[in-house]
XYZ file of C-alpha atoms in Angstrom:
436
model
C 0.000 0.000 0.000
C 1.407 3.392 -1.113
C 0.941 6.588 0.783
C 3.013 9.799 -0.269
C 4.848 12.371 2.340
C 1.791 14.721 1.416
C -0.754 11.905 2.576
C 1.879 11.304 5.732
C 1.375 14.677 7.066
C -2.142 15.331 6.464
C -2.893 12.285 8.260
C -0.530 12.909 10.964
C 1.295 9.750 10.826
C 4.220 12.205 11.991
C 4.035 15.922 12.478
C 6.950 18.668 12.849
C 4.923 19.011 16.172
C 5.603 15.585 17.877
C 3.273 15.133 20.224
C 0.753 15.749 17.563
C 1.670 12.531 15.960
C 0.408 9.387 15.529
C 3.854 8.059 15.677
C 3.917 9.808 18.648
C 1.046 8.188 20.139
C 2.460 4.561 19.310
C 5.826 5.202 20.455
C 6.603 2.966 23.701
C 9.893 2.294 22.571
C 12.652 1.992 25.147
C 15.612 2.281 22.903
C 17.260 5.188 20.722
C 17.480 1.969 17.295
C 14.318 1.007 18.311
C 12.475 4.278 18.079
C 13.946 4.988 14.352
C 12.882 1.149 13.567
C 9.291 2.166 14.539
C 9.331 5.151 12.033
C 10.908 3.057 9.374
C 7.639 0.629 10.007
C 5.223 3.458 10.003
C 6.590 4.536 7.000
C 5.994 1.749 4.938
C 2.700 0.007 4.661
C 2.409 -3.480 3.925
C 1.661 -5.019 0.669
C -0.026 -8.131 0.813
C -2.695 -9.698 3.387
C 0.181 -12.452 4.195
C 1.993 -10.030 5.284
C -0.553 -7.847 7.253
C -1.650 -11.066 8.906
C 1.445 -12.631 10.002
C 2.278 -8.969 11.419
C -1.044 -9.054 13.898
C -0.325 -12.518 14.667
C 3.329 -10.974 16.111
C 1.698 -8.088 17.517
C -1.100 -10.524 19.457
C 1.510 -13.140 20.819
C 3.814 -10.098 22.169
C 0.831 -8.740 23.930
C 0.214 -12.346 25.487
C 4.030 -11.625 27.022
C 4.092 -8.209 27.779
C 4.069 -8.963 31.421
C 7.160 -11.444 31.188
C 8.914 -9.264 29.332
C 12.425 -8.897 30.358
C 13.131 -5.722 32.227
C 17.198 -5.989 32.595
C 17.465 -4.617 29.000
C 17.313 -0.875 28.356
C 18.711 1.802 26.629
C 21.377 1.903 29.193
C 21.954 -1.534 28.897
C 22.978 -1.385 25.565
C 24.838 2.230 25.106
C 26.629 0.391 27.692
C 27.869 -2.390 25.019
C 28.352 -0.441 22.629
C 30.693 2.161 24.138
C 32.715 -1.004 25.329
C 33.767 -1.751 21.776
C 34.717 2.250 21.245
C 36.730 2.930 23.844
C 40.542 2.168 23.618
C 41.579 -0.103 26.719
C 44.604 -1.728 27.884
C 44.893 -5.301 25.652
C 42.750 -7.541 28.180
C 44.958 -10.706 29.087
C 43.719 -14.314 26.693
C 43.800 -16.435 29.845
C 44.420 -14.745 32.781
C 45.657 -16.578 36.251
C 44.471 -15.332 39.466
C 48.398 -12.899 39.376
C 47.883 -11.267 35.849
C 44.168 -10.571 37.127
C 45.660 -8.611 40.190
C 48.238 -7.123 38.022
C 45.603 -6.038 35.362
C 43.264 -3.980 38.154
C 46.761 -2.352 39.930
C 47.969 -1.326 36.665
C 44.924 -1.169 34.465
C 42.227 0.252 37.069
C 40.382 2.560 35.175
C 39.973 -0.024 31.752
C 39.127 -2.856 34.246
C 36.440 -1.026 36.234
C 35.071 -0.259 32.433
C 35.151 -4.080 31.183
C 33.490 -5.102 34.959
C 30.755 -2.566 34.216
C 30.253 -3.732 30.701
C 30.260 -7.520 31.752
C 27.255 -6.709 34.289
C 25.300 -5.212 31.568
C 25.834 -7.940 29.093
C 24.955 -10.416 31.640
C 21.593 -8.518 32.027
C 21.444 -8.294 28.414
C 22.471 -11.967 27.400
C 19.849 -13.435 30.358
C 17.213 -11.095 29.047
C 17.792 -12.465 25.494
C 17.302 -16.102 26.700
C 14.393 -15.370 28.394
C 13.172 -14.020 25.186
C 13.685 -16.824 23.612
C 11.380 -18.945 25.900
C 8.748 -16.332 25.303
C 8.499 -16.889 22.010
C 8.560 -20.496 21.751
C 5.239 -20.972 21.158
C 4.568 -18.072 18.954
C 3.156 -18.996 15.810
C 4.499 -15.795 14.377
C 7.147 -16.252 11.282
C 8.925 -13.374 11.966
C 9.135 -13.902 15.737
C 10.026 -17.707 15.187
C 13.188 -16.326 13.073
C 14.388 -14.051 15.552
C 14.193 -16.946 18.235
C 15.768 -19.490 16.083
C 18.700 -16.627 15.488
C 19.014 -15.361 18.976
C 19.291 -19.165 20.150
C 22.361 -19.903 17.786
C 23.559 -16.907 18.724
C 23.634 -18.018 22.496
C 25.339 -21.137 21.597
C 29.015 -20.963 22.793
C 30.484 -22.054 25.618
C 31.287 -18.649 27.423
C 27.661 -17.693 26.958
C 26.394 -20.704 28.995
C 28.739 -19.420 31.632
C 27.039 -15.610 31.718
C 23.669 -17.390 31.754
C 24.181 -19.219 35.648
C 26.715 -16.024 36.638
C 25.485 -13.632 39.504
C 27.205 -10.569 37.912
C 27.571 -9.087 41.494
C 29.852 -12.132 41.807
C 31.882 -12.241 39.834
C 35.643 -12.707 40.050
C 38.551 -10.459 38.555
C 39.491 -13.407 36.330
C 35.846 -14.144 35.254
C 35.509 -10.302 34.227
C 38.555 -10.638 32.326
C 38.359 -14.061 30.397
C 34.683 -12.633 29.477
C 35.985 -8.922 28.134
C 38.407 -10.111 26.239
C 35.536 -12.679 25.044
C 33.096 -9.962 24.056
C 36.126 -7.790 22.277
C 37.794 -10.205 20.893
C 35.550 -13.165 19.309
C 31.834 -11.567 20.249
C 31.406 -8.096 18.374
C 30.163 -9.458 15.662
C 27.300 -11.822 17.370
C 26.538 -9.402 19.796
C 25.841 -6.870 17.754
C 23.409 -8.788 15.862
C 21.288 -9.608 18.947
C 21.375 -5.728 19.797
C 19.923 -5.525 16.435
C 17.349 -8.230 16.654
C 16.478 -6.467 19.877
C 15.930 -3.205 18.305
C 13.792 -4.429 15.720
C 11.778 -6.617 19.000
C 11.553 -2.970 20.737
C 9.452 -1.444 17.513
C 6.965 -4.262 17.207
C 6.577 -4.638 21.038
C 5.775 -0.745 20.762
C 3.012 -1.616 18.372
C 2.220 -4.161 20.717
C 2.422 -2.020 24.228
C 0.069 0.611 21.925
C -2.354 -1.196 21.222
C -3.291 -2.777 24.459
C -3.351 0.833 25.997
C -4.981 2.286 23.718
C -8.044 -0.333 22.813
C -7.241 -1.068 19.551
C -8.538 -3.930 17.294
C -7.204 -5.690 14.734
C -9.100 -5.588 11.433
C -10.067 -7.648 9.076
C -7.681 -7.240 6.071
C -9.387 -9.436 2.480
C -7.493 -8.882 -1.089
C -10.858 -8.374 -2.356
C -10.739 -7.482 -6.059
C -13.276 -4.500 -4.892
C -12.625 -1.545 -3.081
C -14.728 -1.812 0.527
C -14.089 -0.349 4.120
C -16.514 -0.821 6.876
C -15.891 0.014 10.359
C -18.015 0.452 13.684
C -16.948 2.592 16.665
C -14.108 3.927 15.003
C -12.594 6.921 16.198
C -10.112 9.444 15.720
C -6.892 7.899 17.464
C -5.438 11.394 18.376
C -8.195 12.930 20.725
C -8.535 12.443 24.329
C -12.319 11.849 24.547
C -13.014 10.880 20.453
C -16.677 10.355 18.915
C -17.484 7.418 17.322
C -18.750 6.810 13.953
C -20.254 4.005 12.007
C -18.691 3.930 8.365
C -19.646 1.605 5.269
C -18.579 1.962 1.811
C -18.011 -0.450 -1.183
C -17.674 -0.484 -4.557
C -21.895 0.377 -5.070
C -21.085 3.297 -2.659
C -18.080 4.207 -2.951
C -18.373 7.608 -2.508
C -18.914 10.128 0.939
C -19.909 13.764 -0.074
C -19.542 15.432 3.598
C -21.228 18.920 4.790
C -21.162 20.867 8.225
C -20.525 23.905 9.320
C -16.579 25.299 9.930
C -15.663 23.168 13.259
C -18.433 20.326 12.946
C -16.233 17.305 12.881
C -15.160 16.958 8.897
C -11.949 16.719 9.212
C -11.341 15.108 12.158
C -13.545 12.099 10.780
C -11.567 12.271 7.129
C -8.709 12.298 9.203
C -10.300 9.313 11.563
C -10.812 7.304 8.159
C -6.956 8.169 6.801
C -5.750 6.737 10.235
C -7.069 3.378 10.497
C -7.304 2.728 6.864
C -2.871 2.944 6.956
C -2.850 1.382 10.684
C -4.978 -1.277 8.844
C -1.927 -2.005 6.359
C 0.860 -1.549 8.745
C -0.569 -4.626 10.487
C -1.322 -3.358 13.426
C -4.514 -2.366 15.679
C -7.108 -0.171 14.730
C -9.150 2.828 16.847
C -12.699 1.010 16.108
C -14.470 -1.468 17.346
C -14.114 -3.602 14.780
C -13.549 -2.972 11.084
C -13.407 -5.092 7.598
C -11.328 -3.690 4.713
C -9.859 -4.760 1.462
C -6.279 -4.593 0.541
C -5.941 -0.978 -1.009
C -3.018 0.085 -3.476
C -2.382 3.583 -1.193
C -4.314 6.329 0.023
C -3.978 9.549 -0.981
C -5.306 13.177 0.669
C -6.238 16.327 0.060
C -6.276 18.234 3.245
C -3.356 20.846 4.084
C -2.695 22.186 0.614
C -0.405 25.741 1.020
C 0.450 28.224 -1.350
C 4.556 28.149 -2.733
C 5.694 31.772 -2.381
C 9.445 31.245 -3.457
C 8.426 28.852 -6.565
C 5.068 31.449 -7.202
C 2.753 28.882 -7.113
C -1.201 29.769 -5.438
C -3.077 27.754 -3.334
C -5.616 27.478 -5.829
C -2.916 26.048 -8.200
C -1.423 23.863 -6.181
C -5.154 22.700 -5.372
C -5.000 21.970 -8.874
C -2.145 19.971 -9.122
C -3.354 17.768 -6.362
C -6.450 16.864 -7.702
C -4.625 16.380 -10.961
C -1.880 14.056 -9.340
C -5.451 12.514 -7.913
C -6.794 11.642 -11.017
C -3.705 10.243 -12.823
C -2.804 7.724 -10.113
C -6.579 6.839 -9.686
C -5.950 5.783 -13.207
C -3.151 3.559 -12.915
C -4.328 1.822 -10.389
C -7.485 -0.093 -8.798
C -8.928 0.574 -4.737
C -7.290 3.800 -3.594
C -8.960 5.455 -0.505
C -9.182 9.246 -1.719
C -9.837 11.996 0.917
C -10.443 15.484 0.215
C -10.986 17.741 2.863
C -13.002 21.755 1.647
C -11.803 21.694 -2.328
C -10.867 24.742 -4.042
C -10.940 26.948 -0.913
C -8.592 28.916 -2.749
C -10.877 30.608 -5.358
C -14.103 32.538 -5.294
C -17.802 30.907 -4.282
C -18.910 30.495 -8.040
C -15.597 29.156 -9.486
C -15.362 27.320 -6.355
C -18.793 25.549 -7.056
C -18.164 25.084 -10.517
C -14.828 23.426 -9.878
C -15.959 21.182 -7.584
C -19.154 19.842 -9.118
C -17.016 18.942 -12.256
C -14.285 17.042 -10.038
C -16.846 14.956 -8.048
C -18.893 14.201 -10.697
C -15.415 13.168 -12.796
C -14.682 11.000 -9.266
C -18.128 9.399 -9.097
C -17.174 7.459 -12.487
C -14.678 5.480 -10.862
C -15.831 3.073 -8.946
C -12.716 0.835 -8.126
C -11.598 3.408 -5.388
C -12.617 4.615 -2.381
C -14.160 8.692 -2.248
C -14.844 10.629 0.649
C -14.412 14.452 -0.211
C -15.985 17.228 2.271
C -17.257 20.902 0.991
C -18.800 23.895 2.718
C -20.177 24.572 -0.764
C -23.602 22.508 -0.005
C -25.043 23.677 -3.459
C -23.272 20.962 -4.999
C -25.547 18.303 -3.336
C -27.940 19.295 -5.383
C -26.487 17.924 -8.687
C -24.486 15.303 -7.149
C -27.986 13.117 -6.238
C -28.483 11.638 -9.454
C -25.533 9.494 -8.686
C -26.248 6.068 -7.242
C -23.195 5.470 -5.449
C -22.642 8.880 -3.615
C -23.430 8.617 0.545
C -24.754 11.798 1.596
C -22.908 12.571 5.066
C -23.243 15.921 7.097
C -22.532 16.732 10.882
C -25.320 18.812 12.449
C -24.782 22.317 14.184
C -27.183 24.342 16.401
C -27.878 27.262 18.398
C -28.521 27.758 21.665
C -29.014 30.813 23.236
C -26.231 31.820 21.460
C -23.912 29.192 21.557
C -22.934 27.037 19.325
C -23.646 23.244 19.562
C -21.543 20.353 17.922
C -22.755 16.866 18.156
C -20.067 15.728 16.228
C -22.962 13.108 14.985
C -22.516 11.177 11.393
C -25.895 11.762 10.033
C -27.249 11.246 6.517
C -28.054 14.507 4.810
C -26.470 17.868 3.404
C -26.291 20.642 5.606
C -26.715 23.819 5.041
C -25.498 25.985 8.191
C -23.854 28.949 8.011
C -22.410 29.934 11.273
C -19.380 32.075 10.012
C -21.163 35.755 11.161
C -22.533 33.967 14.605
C -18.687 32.821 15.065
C -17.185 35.908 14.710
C -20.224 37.744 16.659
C -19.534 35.642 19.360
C -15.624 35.908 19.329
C -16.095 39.560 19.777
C -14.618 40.077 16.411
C -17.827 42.355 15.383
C -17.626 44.427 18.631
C -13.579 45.298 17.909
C -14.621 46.108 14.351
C -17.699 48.368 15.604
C -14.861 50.602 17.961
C -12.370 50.969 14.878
């Protein structure tokens, strides 16, 4: 599934603002390698259901362990190793005797109080690797099962077996030593692969750790040769107390044309849609209660267009160019989700209406994707209900002495409010202007 850095950012997947991100939101990483692994997996979508699947089946077996997982492996742990192997130290004696130990810590203090530290971490990290393996032994994962088929041959020398039964407060001066010059001299290599493998484990668990907190579910995921999304209880993944909504669309209606008032909810449900339509393919949990959806090519969106002052490009013509780049890729290509949030704000009512009405009626022919396009331009409506396969959507404002009212409620319908004058009445913005 494709999703350009356009469609990235509208839907939040990451944001300049961090804390505004979905990535955000799903980091529970506990390592520095671990947190760039997670972006690397949010940044690419999966391609095939086998994939997707075998993806939730690692996600739900790590959330069976969560509460075994090891806890002696951190950050620490392993900036710990890997300074070890940076740092220039005294050569650390092959076999040392019980003398050349006592010689090495009198003449060598400061690099043997360095390997003693390091050999207490990599106890806690080698122990904390084997118990990973035994958590995983009955996963039916096949990308779990590889990492604990590598981290066990991995584990398989000698001097390994010997950190496993070690109380690392117990060690002595010749145990610290034979193992340092171990780990420098015939380990760098294998250790650094299970720091690896661990990195990678720290990303998915993330995924997993996220979506226990957070509720999620996984979806159903079908390469369906049609276009079809339906969801119930799904919500917007980024807000604190979300509203449901109830969503349905296939390849008969395959279209949402969305009206409210400025505020209502549109775009946080387009965005709501975006989300969990990508988590979907990432192969992860969703925000809904449950939800069914076929195998899409790649979204695309239409939501934060901006003018280009130093290239001297409008917002109406990049608006343009987006809706162009729309099109073409719509017509290389079978079940996109599209999502197009207020087109043409960047031209006058009339052009805006006339625009608009020829793009979704272009859209409406194509029924192997996946439409859902909102418009404060309710006029359109109008024309648009000859078409069979366009879902009339609007979220309902009122009035109440004075204030306004947002339900925030999917309802079927075009609205028709206008509540830009009562906004700006209310704001004070008409008093200010009144004492100019």
């Amino acid at each position: 599934m494709k999703a350009d850095n356009t469609t990235l950012i509208d839907l939040s997947i990451f944001h300049p603002d961090a804390e505004q991100s979905v990535f955000h939101r799903l980091n529970y990483t506990q390592t520095n390698e671990g947190r760039e692994y997670l972006r690397m997996l949010l940044s690419n979508p999966l391609h095939s259901v086998a994939a997707i699947a075998d993806t939730q089946v690692t996600l739900h077996h790590l959330t069976s362990v969560l509460n075994k997982w090891p806890k002696q492996i951190s950050n620490g742990t392993i900036m710990v190793l890997e300074k070890f192997y940076e740092t220039p130290i005294d050569k650390l004696p092959g076999h040392p005797g019980y003398f050349d130990s006592f010689i090495y810590q009198f003449l060598s203090a400061t690099d043997y109080s360095l390997t003693k530290y390091t050999i207490e971490h990599a106890i806690d990290f080698i122990k904390g690797m084997n118990i990973i393996v035994d958590l995983l032994e009955e996963s039916n994962s096949k990308l779990l099962l590889s990492w604990r088929d590598r981290i066990r041959y991995l584990l398989r020398k000698e001097e390994i077996g010997k950190m496993l039964v070690l109380d690392k407060k117990q060690c002595s001066a010749k145990e610290i030593l034979e193992l340092g010059n171990f780990l420098r001299q015939q380990y760098k290599n294998d250790l650094f692969e299970l720091i690896d493998i661990y990195h990678k484990m720290d990303a998915y668990l993330s995924l997993a750790i996220a979506g226990n907190q957070l509720g999620l579910q996984f979806p159903e995921v079908t390469d369906s040769e049609t276009p079809f999304l339906e969801a119930e209880g799904l919500f917007h993944l980024l807000l604190s107390v979300p509203t449901p909504y109830d969503i349905r669309m296939n390849q008969t209606e395959n279209f949402i044309f969305l009206t409210g008032a400025n505020m209502a909810g549109k775009s946080t449900f387009i965005k709501a849609v975006g989300i969990a339509a990508y988590l979907a393919h990432i192969g992860m949990g969703v925000p809904a209660k449950n939800m069914k959806i076929a195998l899409l090519n790649g979204i695309l969106s239409n939501i934060q267009v901006s003018d280009n002052l130093i290239r001297g490009e409008s917002y109406f013509f990049n608006e343009v160019q987006r809706i162009k780049n729309t099109i073409e890729t719509i017509n290389q290509g079978n079940k996109w989700l599209i999502l197009i949030d207020e087109l043409f704000k960047g031209t006058n009512q009339e052009d805006a209406i006339r625009c608009s009405t020829a793009v979704m009626e272009g859209l409406s022919k194509k029924r192997n994707s996946l439409f859902i396009l909102s418009t404060h331009l309710y006029e359109i409506g109008v024309t648009l209900q000859q078409y069979s396969n366009i879902q009339f959507r609007y979220f309902e404002t009122s009035v109440a002495a004075g204030e306004l009212q947002f339900s925030y409620q999917l309802k079927p319908g075009i609205s028709n409010d206008r509540l830009g004058y009562l906004i700006l009445q209310k704001e004070g913005v008409l008093d200010l202007l009144r004492q100019l």
